[in-house]
JSON list of C-alpha atoms in Angstrom, two decimals:
[
{"chain": "A", "resi": 261, "resn": "ASP", "atom": "CA", "xyz": [61.32, 214.09, 131.33]},
{"chain": "A", "resi": 262, "resn": "VAL", "atom": "CA", "xyz": [59.26, 211.10, 130.27]},
{"chain": "A", "resi": 263, "resn": "LYS", "atom": "CA", "xyz": [59.78, 207.99, 132.26]},
{"chain": "A", "resi": 264, "resn": "VAL", "atom": "CA", "xyz": [59.17, 204.31, 132.64]},
{"chain": "A", "resi": 265, "resn": "THR", "atom": "CA", "xyz": [59.58, 203.39, 136.28]},
{"chain": "A", "resi": 266, "resn": "GLN", "atom": "CA", "xyz": [60.18, 199.88, 137.52]},
{"chain": "A", "resi": 267, "resn": "SER", "atom": "CA", "xyz": [59.49, 199.74, 141.22]},
{"chain": "A", "resi": 268, "resn": "SER", "atom": "CA", "xyz": [62.11, 197.16, 142.17]},
{"chain": "A", "resi": 269, "resn": "ARG", "atom": "CA", "xyz": [65.69, 197.33, 140.91]},
{"chain": "A", "resi": 270, "resn": "TYR", "atom": "CA", "xyz": [66.88, 194.21, 142.71]},
{"chain": "A", "resi": 271, "resn": "LEU", "atom": "CA", "xyz": [64.89, 191.29, 144.09]},
{"chain": "A", "resi": 272, "resn": "VAL", "atom": "CA", "xyz": [65.90, 187.99, 145.63]},
{"chain": "A", "resi": 273, "resn": "LYS", "atom": "CA", "xyz": [63.18, 185.35, 145.87]},
{"chain": "A", "resi": 274, "resn": "ARG", "atom": "CA", "xyz": [62.96, 181.67, 146.68]},
{"chain": "A", "resi": 275, "resn": "THR", "atom": "CA", "xyz": [61.82, 178.91, 144.35]},
{"chain": "A", "resi": 276, "resn": "GLY", "atom": "CA", "xyz": [58.04, 178.61, 144.38]},
{"chain": "A", "resi": 277, "resn": "GLU", "atom": "CA", "xyz": [57.35, 182.15, 145.54]},
{"chain": "A", "resi": 278, "resn": "LYS", "atom": "CA", "xyz": [54.91, 184.38, 143.68]},
{"chain": "A", "resi": 279, "resn": "VAL", "atom": "CA", "xyz": [56.68, 187.43, 142.30]},
{"chain": "A", "resi": 280, "resn": "PHE", "atom": "CA", "xyz": [55.22, 190.73, 141.12]},
{"chain": "A", "resi": 281, "resn": "LEU", "atom": "CA", "xyz": [57.21, 193.14, 138.97]},
{"chain": "A", "resi": 282, "resn": "GLU", "atom": "CA", "xyz": [55.57, 196.53, 138.60]},
{"chain": "A", "resi": 283, "resn": "CYS", "atom": "CA", "xyz": [56.01, 199.06, 135.81]},
{"chain": "A", "resi": 284, "resn": "VAL", "atom": "CA", "xyz": [54.52, 202.54, 135.50]},
{"chain": "A", "resi": 285, "resn": "GLN", "atom": "CA", "xyz": [54.82, 204.97, 132.59]},
{"chain": "A", "resi": 286, "resn": "ASP", "atom": "CA", "xyz": [53.87, 208.63, 132.58]},
{"chain": "A", "resi": 287, "resn": "MET", "atom": "CA", "xyz": [53.72, 209.20, 128.81]},
{"chain": "A", "resi": 288, "resn": "ASP", "atom": "CA", "xyz": [50.12, 208.08, 128.18]},
{"chain": "A", "resi": 289, "resn": "HIS", "atom": "CA", "xyz": [51.47, 205.34, 125.89]},
{"chain": "A", "resi": 290, "resn": "GLU", "atom": "CA", "xyz": [49.06, 202.72, 124.59]},
{"chain": "A", "resi": 291, "resn": "ASN", "atom": "CA", "xyz": [51.60, 199.89, 124.30]},
{"chain": "A", "resi": 292, "resn": "MET", "atom": "CA", "xyz": [53.56, 198.34, 127.13]},
{"chain": "A", "resi": 293, "resn": "PHE", "atom": "CA", "xyz": [56.03, 195.46, 127.00]},
{"chain": "A", "resi": 294, "resn": "TRP", "atom": "CA", "xyz": [57.92, 193.10, 129.27]},
{"chain": "A", "resi": 295, "resn": "TYR", "atom": "CA", "xyz": [61.26, 191.71, 128.10]},
{"chain": "A", "resi": 296, "resn": "ARG", "atom": "CA", "xyz": [63.84, 189.57, 129.79]},
{"chain": "A", "resi": 297, "resn": "GLN", "atom": "CA", "xyz": [67.51, 189.94, 129.02]},
{"chain": "A", "resi": 298, "resn": "ASP", "atom": "CA", "xyz": [70.07, 187.18, 129.46]},
{"chain": "A", "resi": 299, "resn": "PRO", "atom": "CA", "xyz": [73.74, 187.03, 128.44]},
{"chain": "A", "resi": 300, "resn": "GLY", "atom": "CA", "xyz": [74.11, 185.55, 124.99]},
{"chain": "A", "resi": 301, "resn": "LEU", "atom": "CA", "xyz": [70.36, 185.53, 124.37]},
{"chain": "A", "resi": 302, "resn": "GLY", "atom": "CA", "xyz": [69.61, 189.23, 124.09]},
{"chain": "A", "resi": 303, "resn": "LEU", "atom": "CA", "xyz": [66.19, 190.74, 124.76]},
{"chain": "A", "resi": 304, "resn": "ARG", "atom": "CA", "xyz": [63.27, 188.36, 124.49]},
{"chain": "A", "resi": 305, "resn": "LEU", "atom": "CA", "xyz": [59.66, 189.49, 124.58]},
{"chain": "A", "resi": 306, "resn": "ILE", "atom": "CA", "xyz": [57.54, 187.90, 127.30]},
{"chain": "A", "resi": 307, "resn": "TYR", "atom": "CA", "xyz": [54.21, 189.72, 126.95]},
{"chain": "A", "resi": 308, "resn": "PHE", "atom": "CA", "xyz": [52.89, 192.97, 125.64]},
{"chain": "A", "resi": 309, "resn": "SER", "atom": "CA", "xyz": [49.71, 194.97, 125.97]},
{"chain": "A", "resi": 310, "resn": "TYR", "atom": "CA", "xyz": [48.21, 197.39, 123.46]},
{"chain": "A", "resi": 311, "resn": "ASP", "atom": "CA", "xyz": [45.36, 198.59, 125.65]},
{"chain": "A", "resi": 312, "resn": "VAL", "atom": "CA", "xyz": [43.95, 198.36, 129.13]},
{"chain": "A", "resi": 313, "resn": "LYS", "atom": "CA", "xyz": [42.97, 194.78, 130.00]},
{"chain": "A", "resi": 314, "resn": "MET", "atom": "CA", "xyz": [44.42, 193.56, 126.68]},
{"chain": "A", "resi": 315, "resn": "LYS", "atom": "CA", "xyz": [47.47, 191.32, 126.48]},
{"chain": "A", "resi": 316, "resn": "GLU", "atom": "CA", "xyz": [49.35, 189.35, 123.87]},
{"chain": "A", "resi": 317, "resn": "LYS", "atom": "CA", "xyz": [51.89, 186.59, 124.32]},
{"chain": "A", "resi": 318, "resn": "GLY", "atom": "CA", "xyz": [55.39, 187.30, 123.20]},
{"chain": "A", "resi": 319, "resn": "ASP", "atom": "CA", "xyz": [58.07, 184.79, 122.36]},
{"chain": "A", "resi": 320, "resn": "ILE", "atom": "CA", "xyz": [58.57, 183.28, 125.82]},
{"chain": "A", "resi": 321, "resn": "PRO", "atom": "CA", "xyz": [55.35, 183.60, 127.87]},
{"chain": "A", "resi": 322, "resn": "GLU", "atom": "CA", "xyz": [55.60, 180.26, 129.69]},
{"chain": "A", "resi": 323, "resn": "GLY", "atom": "CA", "xyz": [55.73, 180.67, 133.45]},
{"chain": "A", "resi": 324, "resn": "TYR", "atom": "CA", "xyz": [54.59, 184.29, 133.33]},
{"chain": "A", "resi": 325, "resn": "SER", "atom": "CA", "xyz": [51.35, 186.23, 133.37]},
{"chain": "A", "resi": 326, "resn": "VAL", "atom": "CA", "xyz": [50.58, 189.95, 133.14]},
{"chain": "A", "resi": 327, "resn": "SER", "atom": "CA", "xyz": [48.02, 192.43, 134.30]},
{"chain": "A", "resi": 328, "resn": "ARG", "atom": "CA", "xyz": [47.06, 195.80, 132.91]},
{"chain": "A", "resi": 329, "resn": "GLU", "atom": "CA", "xyz": [44.20, 197.32, 134.87]},
{"chain": "A", "resi": 330, "resn": "LYS", "atom": "CA", "xyz": [45.19, 200.93, 134.20]},
{"chain": "A", "resi": 331, "resn": "LYS", "atom": "CA", "xyz": [46.76, 202.47, 131.13]},
{"chain": "A", "resi": 332, "resn": "GLU", "atom": "CA", "xyz": [49.89, 203.57, 132.94]},
{"chain": "A", "resi": 333, "resn": "ARG", "atom": "CA", "xyz": [50.62, 200.34, 134.81]},
{"chain": "A", "resi": 334, "resn": "PHE", "atom": "CA", "xyz": [51.73, 196.95, 133.52]},
{"chain": "A", "resi": 335, "resn": "SER", "atom": "CA", "xyz": [52.58, 194.16, 135.93]},
{"chain": "A", "resi": 336, "resn": "LEU", "atom": "CA", "xyz": [54.53, 190.97, 135.31]},
{"chain": "A", "resi": 337, "resn": "ILE", "atom": "CA", "xyz": [53.68, 188.02, 137.53]},
{"chain": "A", "resi": 338, "resn": "LEU", "atom": "CA", "xyz": [55.70, 184.91, 138.14]},
{"chain": "A", "resi": 339, "resn": "GLU", "atom": "CA", "xyz": [53.15, 182.53, 139.65]},
{"chain": "A", "resi": 340, "resn": "SER", "atom": "CA", "xyz": [55.77, 180.13, 141.02]},
{"chain": "A", "resi": 341, "resn": "ALA", "atom": "CA", "xyz": [59.31, 181.39, 140.57]},
{"chain": "A", "resi": 342, "resn": "SER", "atom": "CA", "xyz": [61.96, 178.99, 139.35]},
{"chain": "A", "resi": 343, "resn": "THR", "atom": "CA", "xyz": [65.74, 179.32, 139.18]},
{"chain": "A", "resi": 344, "resn": "ASN", "atom": "CA", "xyz": [65.65, 179.57, 135.38]},
{"chain": "A", "resi": 345, "resn": "GLN", "atom": "CA", "xyz": [63.69, 182.79, 135.76]},
{"chain": "A", "resi": 346, "resn": "THR", "atom": "CA", "xyz": [66.72, 184.50, 137.26]},
{"chain": "A", "resi": 347, "resn": "SER", "atom": "CA", "xyz": [67.26, 187.35, 134.84]},
{"chain": "A", "resi": 348, "resn": "MET", "atom": "CA", "xyz": [67.11, 191.08, 134.13]},
{"chain": "A", "resi": 349, "resn": "TYR", "atom": "CA", "xyz": [63.54, 192.13, 133.40]},
{"chain": "A", "resi": 350, "resn": "LEU", "atom": "CA", "xyz": [62.93, 195.24, 131.32]},
{"chain": "A", "resi": 351, "resn": "CYS", "atom": "CA", "xyz": [59.66, 197.10, 130.93]},
{"chain": "A", "resi": 352, "resn": "ALA", "atom": "CA", "xyz": [59.09, 199.40, 127.98]},
{"chain": "A", "resi": 353, "resn": "SER", "atom": "CA", "xyz": [56.33, 201.45, 126.39]},
{"chain": "A", "resi": 354, "resn": "ASN", "atom": "CA", "xyz": [55.54, 203.25, 123.15]},
{"chain": "A", "resi": 355, "resn": "GLU", "atom": "CA", "xyz": [52.74, 204.89, 121.23]},
{"chain": "A", "resi": 356, "resn": "ASN", "atom": "CA", "xyz": [50.46, 202.83, 119.05]},
{"chain": "A", "resi": 357, "resn": "SER", "atom": "CA", "xyz": [51.23, 204.38, 115.66]},
{"chain": "A", "resi": 358, "resn": "GLY", "atom": "CA", "xyz": [53.95, 204.02, 113.05]},
{"chain": "A", "resi": 359, "resn": "ALA", "atom": "CA", "xyz": [57.48, 203.08, 113.99]},
{"chain": "A", "resi": 360, "resn": "ASN", "atom": "CA", "xyz": [57.56, 204.24, 117.52]},
{"chain": "A", "resi": 361, "resn": "VAL", "atom": "CA", "xyz": [60.51, 204.34, 119.80]},
{"chain": "A", "resi": 362, "resn": "LEU", "atom": "CA", "xyz": [60.43, 202.11, 122.85]},
{"chain": "A", "resi": 363, "resn": "THR", "atom": "CA", "xyz": [61.22, 203.86, 126.11]},
{"chain": "A", "resi": 364, "resn": "PHE", "atom": "CA", "xyz": [62.70, 201.46, 128.63]},
{"chain": "A", "resi": 365, "resn": "GLY", "atom": "CA", "xyz": [62.77, 201.37, 132.38]},
{"chain": "A", "resi": 366, "resn": "ALA", "atom": "CA", "xyz": [65.99, 200.87, 134.30]},
{"chain": "A", "resi": 367, "resn": "GLY", "atom": "CA", "xyz": [65.33, 197.16, 134.72]},
{"chain": "A", "resi": 368, "resn": "SER", "atom": "CA", "xyz": [64.63, 194.77, 137.58]},
{"chain": "A", "resi": 369, "resn": "ARG", "atom": "CA", "xyz": [67.28, 192.19, 138.34]},
{"chain": "A", "resi": 370, "resn": "LEU", "atom": "CA", "xyz": [65.61, 189.11, 139.79]},
{"chain": "A", "resi": 371, "resn": "THR", "atom": "CA", "xyz": [67.50, 186.30, 141.47]},
{"chain": "A", "resi": 372, "resn": "VAL", "atom": "CA", "xyz": [65.60, 183.12, 142.31]},
{"chain": "A", "resi": 373, "resn": "LEU", "atom": "CA", "xyz": [67.34, 180.86, 144.82]},
{"chain": "B", "resi": 227, "resn": "GLU", "atom": "CA", "xyz": [59.76, 185.55, 111.00]},
{"chain": "B", "resi": 228, "resn": "ASP", "atom": "CA", "xyz": [61.69, 188.77, 111.54]},
{"chain": "B", "resi": 229, "resn": "GLN", "atom": "CA", "xyz": [65.34, 188.28, 112.47]},
{"chain": "B", "resi": 230, "resn": "VAL", "atom": "CA", "xyz": [68.24, 190.50, 113.51]},
{"chain": "B", "resi": 231, "resn": "THR", "atom": "CA", "xyz": [71.91, 189.47, 113.65]},
{"chain": "B", "resi": 232, "resn": "GLN", "atom": "CA", "xyz": [74.56, 191.79, 115.05]},
{"chain": "B", "resi": 233, "resn": "SER", "atom": "CA", "xyz": [78.30, 191.50, 114.54]},
{"chain": "B", "resi": 234, "resn": "PRO", "atom": "CA", "xyz": [80.77, 191.42, 116.05]},
{"chain": "B", "resi": 235, "resn": "GLU", "atom": "CA", "xyz": [79.60, 190.23, 119.46]},
{"chain": "B", "resi": 236, "resn": "ALA", "atom": "CA", "xyz": [82.35, 192.26, 121.09]},
{"chain": "B", "resi": 237, "resn": "LEU", "atom": "CA", "xyz": [84.74, 194.93, 119.85]},
{"chain": "B", "resi": 238, "resn": "ARG", "atom": "CA", "xyz": [87.72, 196.52, 121.54]},
{"chain": "B", "resi": 239, "resn": "LEU", "atom": "CA", "xyz": [89.02, 199.82, 120.19]},
{"chain": "B", "resi": 240, "resn": "GLN", "atom": "CA", "xyz": [91.67, 202.26, 121.20]},
{"chain": "B", "resi": 241, "resn": "GLU", "atom": "CA", "xyz": [90.51, 205.80, 121.82]},
{"chain": "B", "resi": 242, "resn": "GLY", "atom": "CA", "xyz": [90.35, 207.55, 118.44]},
{"chain": "B", "resi": 243, "resn": "GLU", "atom": "CA", "xyz": [90.22, 204.31, 116.44]},
{"chain": "B", "resi": 244, "resn": "SER", "atom": "CA", "xyz": [87.13, 204.50, 114.20]},
{"chain": "B", "resi": 245, "resn": "SER", "atom": "CA", "xyz": [85.10, 201.39, 113.36]},
{"chain": "B", "resi": 246, "resn": "SER", "atom": "CA", "xyz": [81.64, 200.10, 112.45]},
{"chain": "B", "resi": 247, "resn": "LEU", "atom": "CA", "xyz": [79.09, 197.78, 113.99]},
{"chain": "B", "resi": 248, "resn": "ASN", "atom": "CA", "xyz": [76.87, 195.68, 111.74]},
{"chain": "B", "resi": 249, "resn": "CYS", "atom": "CA", "xyz": [73.19, 194.80, 112.01]},
{"chain": "B", "resi": 250, "resn": "SER", "atom": "CA", "xyz": [71.82, 192.37, 109.40]},
{"chain": "B", "resi": 251, "resn": "TYR", "atom": "CA", "xyz": [68.09, 191.92, 109.30]},
{"chain": "B", "resi": 252, "resn": "THR", "atom": "CA", "xyz": [65.26, 190.10, 107.57]},
{"chain": "B", "resi": 253, "resn": "VAL", "atom": "CA", "xyz": [61.78, 191.50, 107.89]},
{"chain": "B", "resi": 254, "resn": "SER", "atom": "CA", "xyz": [58.60, 191.10, 105.89]},
{"chain": "B", "resi": 255, "resn": "GLY", "atom": "CA", "xyz": [58.16, 194.84, 105.58]},
{"chain": "B", "resi": 256, "resn": "LEU", "atom": "CA", "xyz": [60.26, 197.40, 107.42]},
{"chain": "B", "resi": 257, "resn": "ARG", "atom": "CA", "xyz": [58.44, 199.90, 109.54]},
{"chain": "B", "resi": 258, "resn": "GLY", "atom": "CA", "xyz": [61.60, 201.02, 111.31]},
{"chain": "B", "resi": 259, "resn": "LEU", "atom": "CA", "xyz": [65.10, 200.00, 112.37]},
{"chain": "B", "resi": 260, "resn": "PHE", "atom": "CA", "xyz": [66.26, 201.19, 115.76]},
{"chain": "B", "resi": 261, "resn": "TRP", "atom": "CA", "xyz": [69.62, 201.57, 117.44]},
{"chain": "B", "resi": 262, "resn": "TYR", "atom": "CA", "xyz": [69.89, 201.64, 121.23]},
{"chain": "B", "resi": 263, "resn": "ARG", "atom": "CA", "xyz": [72.78, 202.04, 123.63]},
{"chain": "B", "resi": 264, "resn": "GLN", "atom": "CA", "xyz": [72.80, 200.09, 126.89]},
{"chain": "B", "resi": 265, "resn": "ASP", "atom": "CA", "xyz": [75.13, 200.73, 129.81]},
{"chain": "B", "resi": 266, "resn": "PRO", "atom": "CA", "xyz": [75.75, 197.95, 132.36]},
{"chain": "B", "resi": 267, "resn": "GLY", "atom": "CA", "xyz": [72.85, 197.48, 134.77]},
{"chain": "B", "resi": 268, "resn": "LYS", "atom": "CA", "xyz": [70.62, 199.96, 132.95]},
{"chain": "B", "resi": 269, "resn": "GLY", "atom": "CA", "xyz": [67.82, 199.87, 130.41]},
{"chain": "B", "resi": 270, "resn": "PRO", "atom": "CA", "xyz": [68.50, 200.53, 126.73]},
{"chain": "B", "resi": 271, "resn": "GLU", "atom": "CA", "xyz": [68.57, 204.17, 125.66]},
{"chain": "B", "resi": 272, "resn": "PHE", "atom": "CA", "xyz": [67.30, 205.20, 122.24]},
{"chain": "B", "resi": 273, "resn": "LEU", "atom": "CA", "xyz": [69.80, 206.49, 119.67]},
{"chain": "B", "resi": 274, "resn": "PHE", "atom": "CA", "xyz": [68.29, 206.44, 116.16]},
{"chain": "B", "resi": 275, "resn": "THR", "atom": "CA", "xyz": [65.39, 205.32, 114.01]},
{"chain": "B", "resi": 276, "resn": "LEU", "atom": "CA", "xyz": [65.91, 204.61, 110.31]},
{"chain": "B", "resi": 277, "resn": "TYR", "atom": "CA", "xyz": [62.93, 204.06, 108.03]},
{"chain": "B", "resi": 278, "resn": "SER", "atom": "CA", "xyz": [64.16, 203.41, 104.49]},
{"chain": "B", "resi": 279, "resn": "ALA", "atom": "CA", "xyz": [67.23, 202.31, 102.55]},
{"chain": "B", "resi": 280, "resn": "GLY", "atom": "CA", "xyz": [69.68, 205.12, 101.98]},
{"chain": "B", "resi": 281, "resn": "GLU", "atom": "CA", "xyz": [68.75, 206.99, 105.13]},
{"chain": "B", "resi": 282, "resn": "GLU", "atom": "CA", "xyz": [71.49, 208.21, 107.45]},
{"chain": "B", "resi": 283, "resn": "LYS", "atom": "CA", "xyz": [71.40, 209.81, 110.89]},
{"chain": "B", "resi": 284, "resn": "GLU", "atom": "CA", "xyz": [74.15, 211.29, 113.03]},
{"chain": "B", "resi": 285, "resn": "LYS", "atom": "CA", "xyz": [74.64, 212.14, 116.66]},
{"chain": "B", "resi": 286, "resn": "GLU", "atom": "CA", "xyz": [78.01, 213.31, 117.92]},
{"chain": "B", "resi": 287, "resn": "ARG", "atom": "CA", "xyz": [80.51, 210.55, 117.06]},
{"chain": "B", "resi": 288, "resn": "LEU", "atom": "CA", "xyz": [77.83, 208.10, 115.89]},
{"chain": "B", "resi": 289, "resn": "LYS", "atom": "CA", "xyz": [76.38, 207.72, 112.41]},
{"chain": "B", "resi": 290, "resn": "ALA", "atom": "CA", "xyz": [73.77, 205.13, 111.46]},
{"chain": "B", "resi": 291, "resn": "THR", "atom": "CA", "xyz": [73.15, 204.01, 107.89]},
{"chain": "B", "resi": 292, "resn": "LEU", "atom": "CA", "xyz": [70.59, 201.67, 106.34]},
{"chain": "B", "resi": 293, "resn": "THR", "atom": "CA", "xyz": [70.39, 199.40, 103.31]},
{"chain": "B", "resi": 294, "resn": "LYS", "atom": "CA", "xyz": [67.70, 196.89, 102.40]},
{"chain": "B", "resi": 295, "resn": "LYS", "atom": "CA", "xyz": [69.52, 194.12, 104.27]},
{"chain": "B", "resi": 296, "resn": "GLU", "atom": "CA", "xyz": [71.67, 195.75, 106.93]},
{"chain": "B", "resi": 297, "resn": "SER", "atom": "CA", "xyz": [72.45, 198.76, 109.02]},
{"chain": "B", "resi": 298, "resn": "PHE", "atom": "CA", "xyz": [75.79, 200.06, 110.18]},
{"chain": "B", "resi": 299, "resn": "LEU", "atom": "CA", "xyz": [76.61, 202.10, 113.23]},
{"chain": "B", "resi": 300, "resn": "HIS", "atom": "CA", "xyz": [79.80, 203.99, 112.46]},
{"chain": "B", "resi": 301, "resn": "ILE", "atom": "CA", "xyz": [81.79, 205.29, 115.40]},
{"chain": "B", "resi": 302, "resn": "THR", "atom": "CA", "xyz": [84.27, 208.03, 114.56]},
{"chain": "B", "resi": 303, "resn": "ALA", "atom": "CA", "xyz": [87.18, 208.75, 116.91]},
{"chain": "B", "resi": 304, "resn": "PRO", "atom": "CA", "xyz": [85.54, 206.98, 119.85]},
{"chain": "B", "resi": 305, "resn": "LYS", "atom": "CA", "xyz": [86.13, 207.95, 123.45]},
{"chain": "B", "resi": 306, "resn": "PRO", "atom": "CA", "xyz": [86.07, 205.70, 126.55]},
{"chain": "B", "resi": 307, "resn": "GLU", "atom": "CA", "xyz": [82.59, 207.01, 127.41]},
{"chain": "B", "resi": 308, "resn": "ASP", "atom": "CA", "xyz": [81.30, 205.41, 124.21]},
{"chain": "B", "resi": 309, "resn": "SER", "atom": "CA", "xyz": [81.88, 202.01, 125.84]},
{"chain": "B", "resi": 310, "resn": "ALA", "atom": "CA", "xyz": [78.51, 200.26, 126.04]},
{"chain": "B", "resi": 311, "resn": "THR", "atom": "CA", "xyz": [76.46, 197.53, 124.42]},
{"chain": "B", "resi": 312, "resn": "TYR", "atom": "CA", "xyz": [74.78, 198.67, 121.22]},
{"chain": "B", "resi": 313, "resn": "LEU", "atom": "CA", "xyz": [71.50, 197.03, 120.31]},
{"chain": "B", "resi": 314, "resn": "CYS", "atom": "CA", "xyz": [69.76, 196.93, 116.95]},
{"chain": "B", "resi": 315, "resn": "ALA", "atom": "CA", "xyz": [66.04, 196.20, 116.55]},
{"chain": "B", "resi": 316, "resn": "VAL", "atom": "CA", "xyz": [63.54, 196.05, 113.71]},
{"chain": "B", "resi": 317, "resn": "GLN", "atom": "CA", "xyz": [59.82, 196.62, 113.61]},
{"chain": "B", "resi": 318, "resn": "GLY", "atom": "CA", "xyz": [57.95, 195.01, 110.73]},
{"chain": "B", "resi": 319, "resn": "THR", "atom": "CA", "xyz": [54.65, 195.82, 109.11]},
{"chain": "B", "resi": 320, "resn": "GLN", "atom": "CA", "xyz": [53.13, 192.36, 109.34]},
{"chain": "B", "resi": 321, "resn": "GLY", "atom": "CA", "xyz": [51.16, 190.64, 112.14]},
{"chain": "B", "resi": 322, "resn": "GLY", "atom": "CA", "xyz": [52.15, 191.65, 115.62]},
{"chain": "B", "resi": 323, "resn": "SER", "atom": "CA", "xyz": [53.63, 194.83, 114.24]},
{"chain": "B", "resi": 324, "resn": "GLU", "atom": "CA", "xyz": [53.71, 196.43, 117.66]},
{"chain": "B", "resi": 325, "resn": "LYS", "atom": "CA", "xyz": [56.66, 194.20, 118.47]},
{"chain": "B", "resi": 326, "resn": "LEU", "atom": "CA", "xyz": [60.32, 194.97, 118.01]},
{"chain": "B", "resi": 327, "resn": "VAL", "atom": "CA", "xyz": [62.77, 192.15, 117.38]},
{"chain": "B", "resi": 328, "resn": "PHE", "atom": "CA", "xyz": [66.18, 192.76, 118.91]},
{"chain": "B", "resi": 329, "resn": "GLY", "atom": "CA", "xyz": [69.63, 191.51, 118.03]},
{"chain": "B", "resi": 330, "resn": "LYS", "atom": "CA", "xyz": [71.92, 190.21, 120.75]},
{"chain": "B", "resi": 331, "resn": "GLY", "atom": "CA", "xyz": [74.02, 193.35, 120.72]},
{"chain": "B", "resi": 332, "resn": "THR", "atom": "CA", "xyz": [77.63, 194.35, 120.24]},
{"chain": "B", "resi": 333, "resn": "LYS", "atom": "CA", "xyz": [79.63, 195.09, 123.36]},
{"chain": "B", "resi": 334, "resn": "LEU", "atom": "CA", "xyz": [82.00, 197.96, 122.60]},
{"chain": "B", "resi": 335, "resn": "THR", "atom": "CA", "xyz": [84.99, 198.72, 124.79]},
{"chain": "B", "resi": 336, "resn": "VAL", "atom": "CA", "xyz": [87.05, 201.82, 124.09]},
{"chain": "B", "resi": 337, "resn": "ASN", "atom": "CA", "xyz": [90.39, 201.89, 125.86]},
{"chain": "B", "resi": 338, "resn": "PRO", "atom": "CA", "xyz": [92.07, 205.22, 126.73]}
]
């Protein structure tokens, strides 16, 4: 069964801490995405990557960075966490052709105190 | 800019009471329209992809339809286990076409 695995389901961090959210997919997908999901706002795209070492800003990249050193792994980095980054973070991946279904991970719920 | 609007925001049904969820969209060129189901605390799970107006797809009690401006997710004789948030997303053919744009979802509750 194909999978997108997010290493941390629940995290609690303090304001100003550096936070790493890790995502690994085993489907050999070219594209990987990071979304955040908030009540009333839906899913919003933070960053995506269409190849190793390539990245594109999504709709809300401020305060975030990403890293993709290997095809299967896409990391989201909060350089200095703030309370307004408390959210559910969802990683997803798909193939780079046509209309391709996104496969999502289970999500990482981050609380910043 | 691609946009997706889902209605209603929330829907309560009695078990067996059929209804429809709406997804209105604007996109420069449609590559695909997607429906996902999301259970609380979990990631979205894929249901359907629709590619062109007139297309329909079915899975158990769910049927998705597509026109040039909107998609409907019809739920026939729902059961409590159909309770979830249903998300609609579109993928366009223009710049940044790898991206999907999501609606805010419809939270469906089916009471026994």
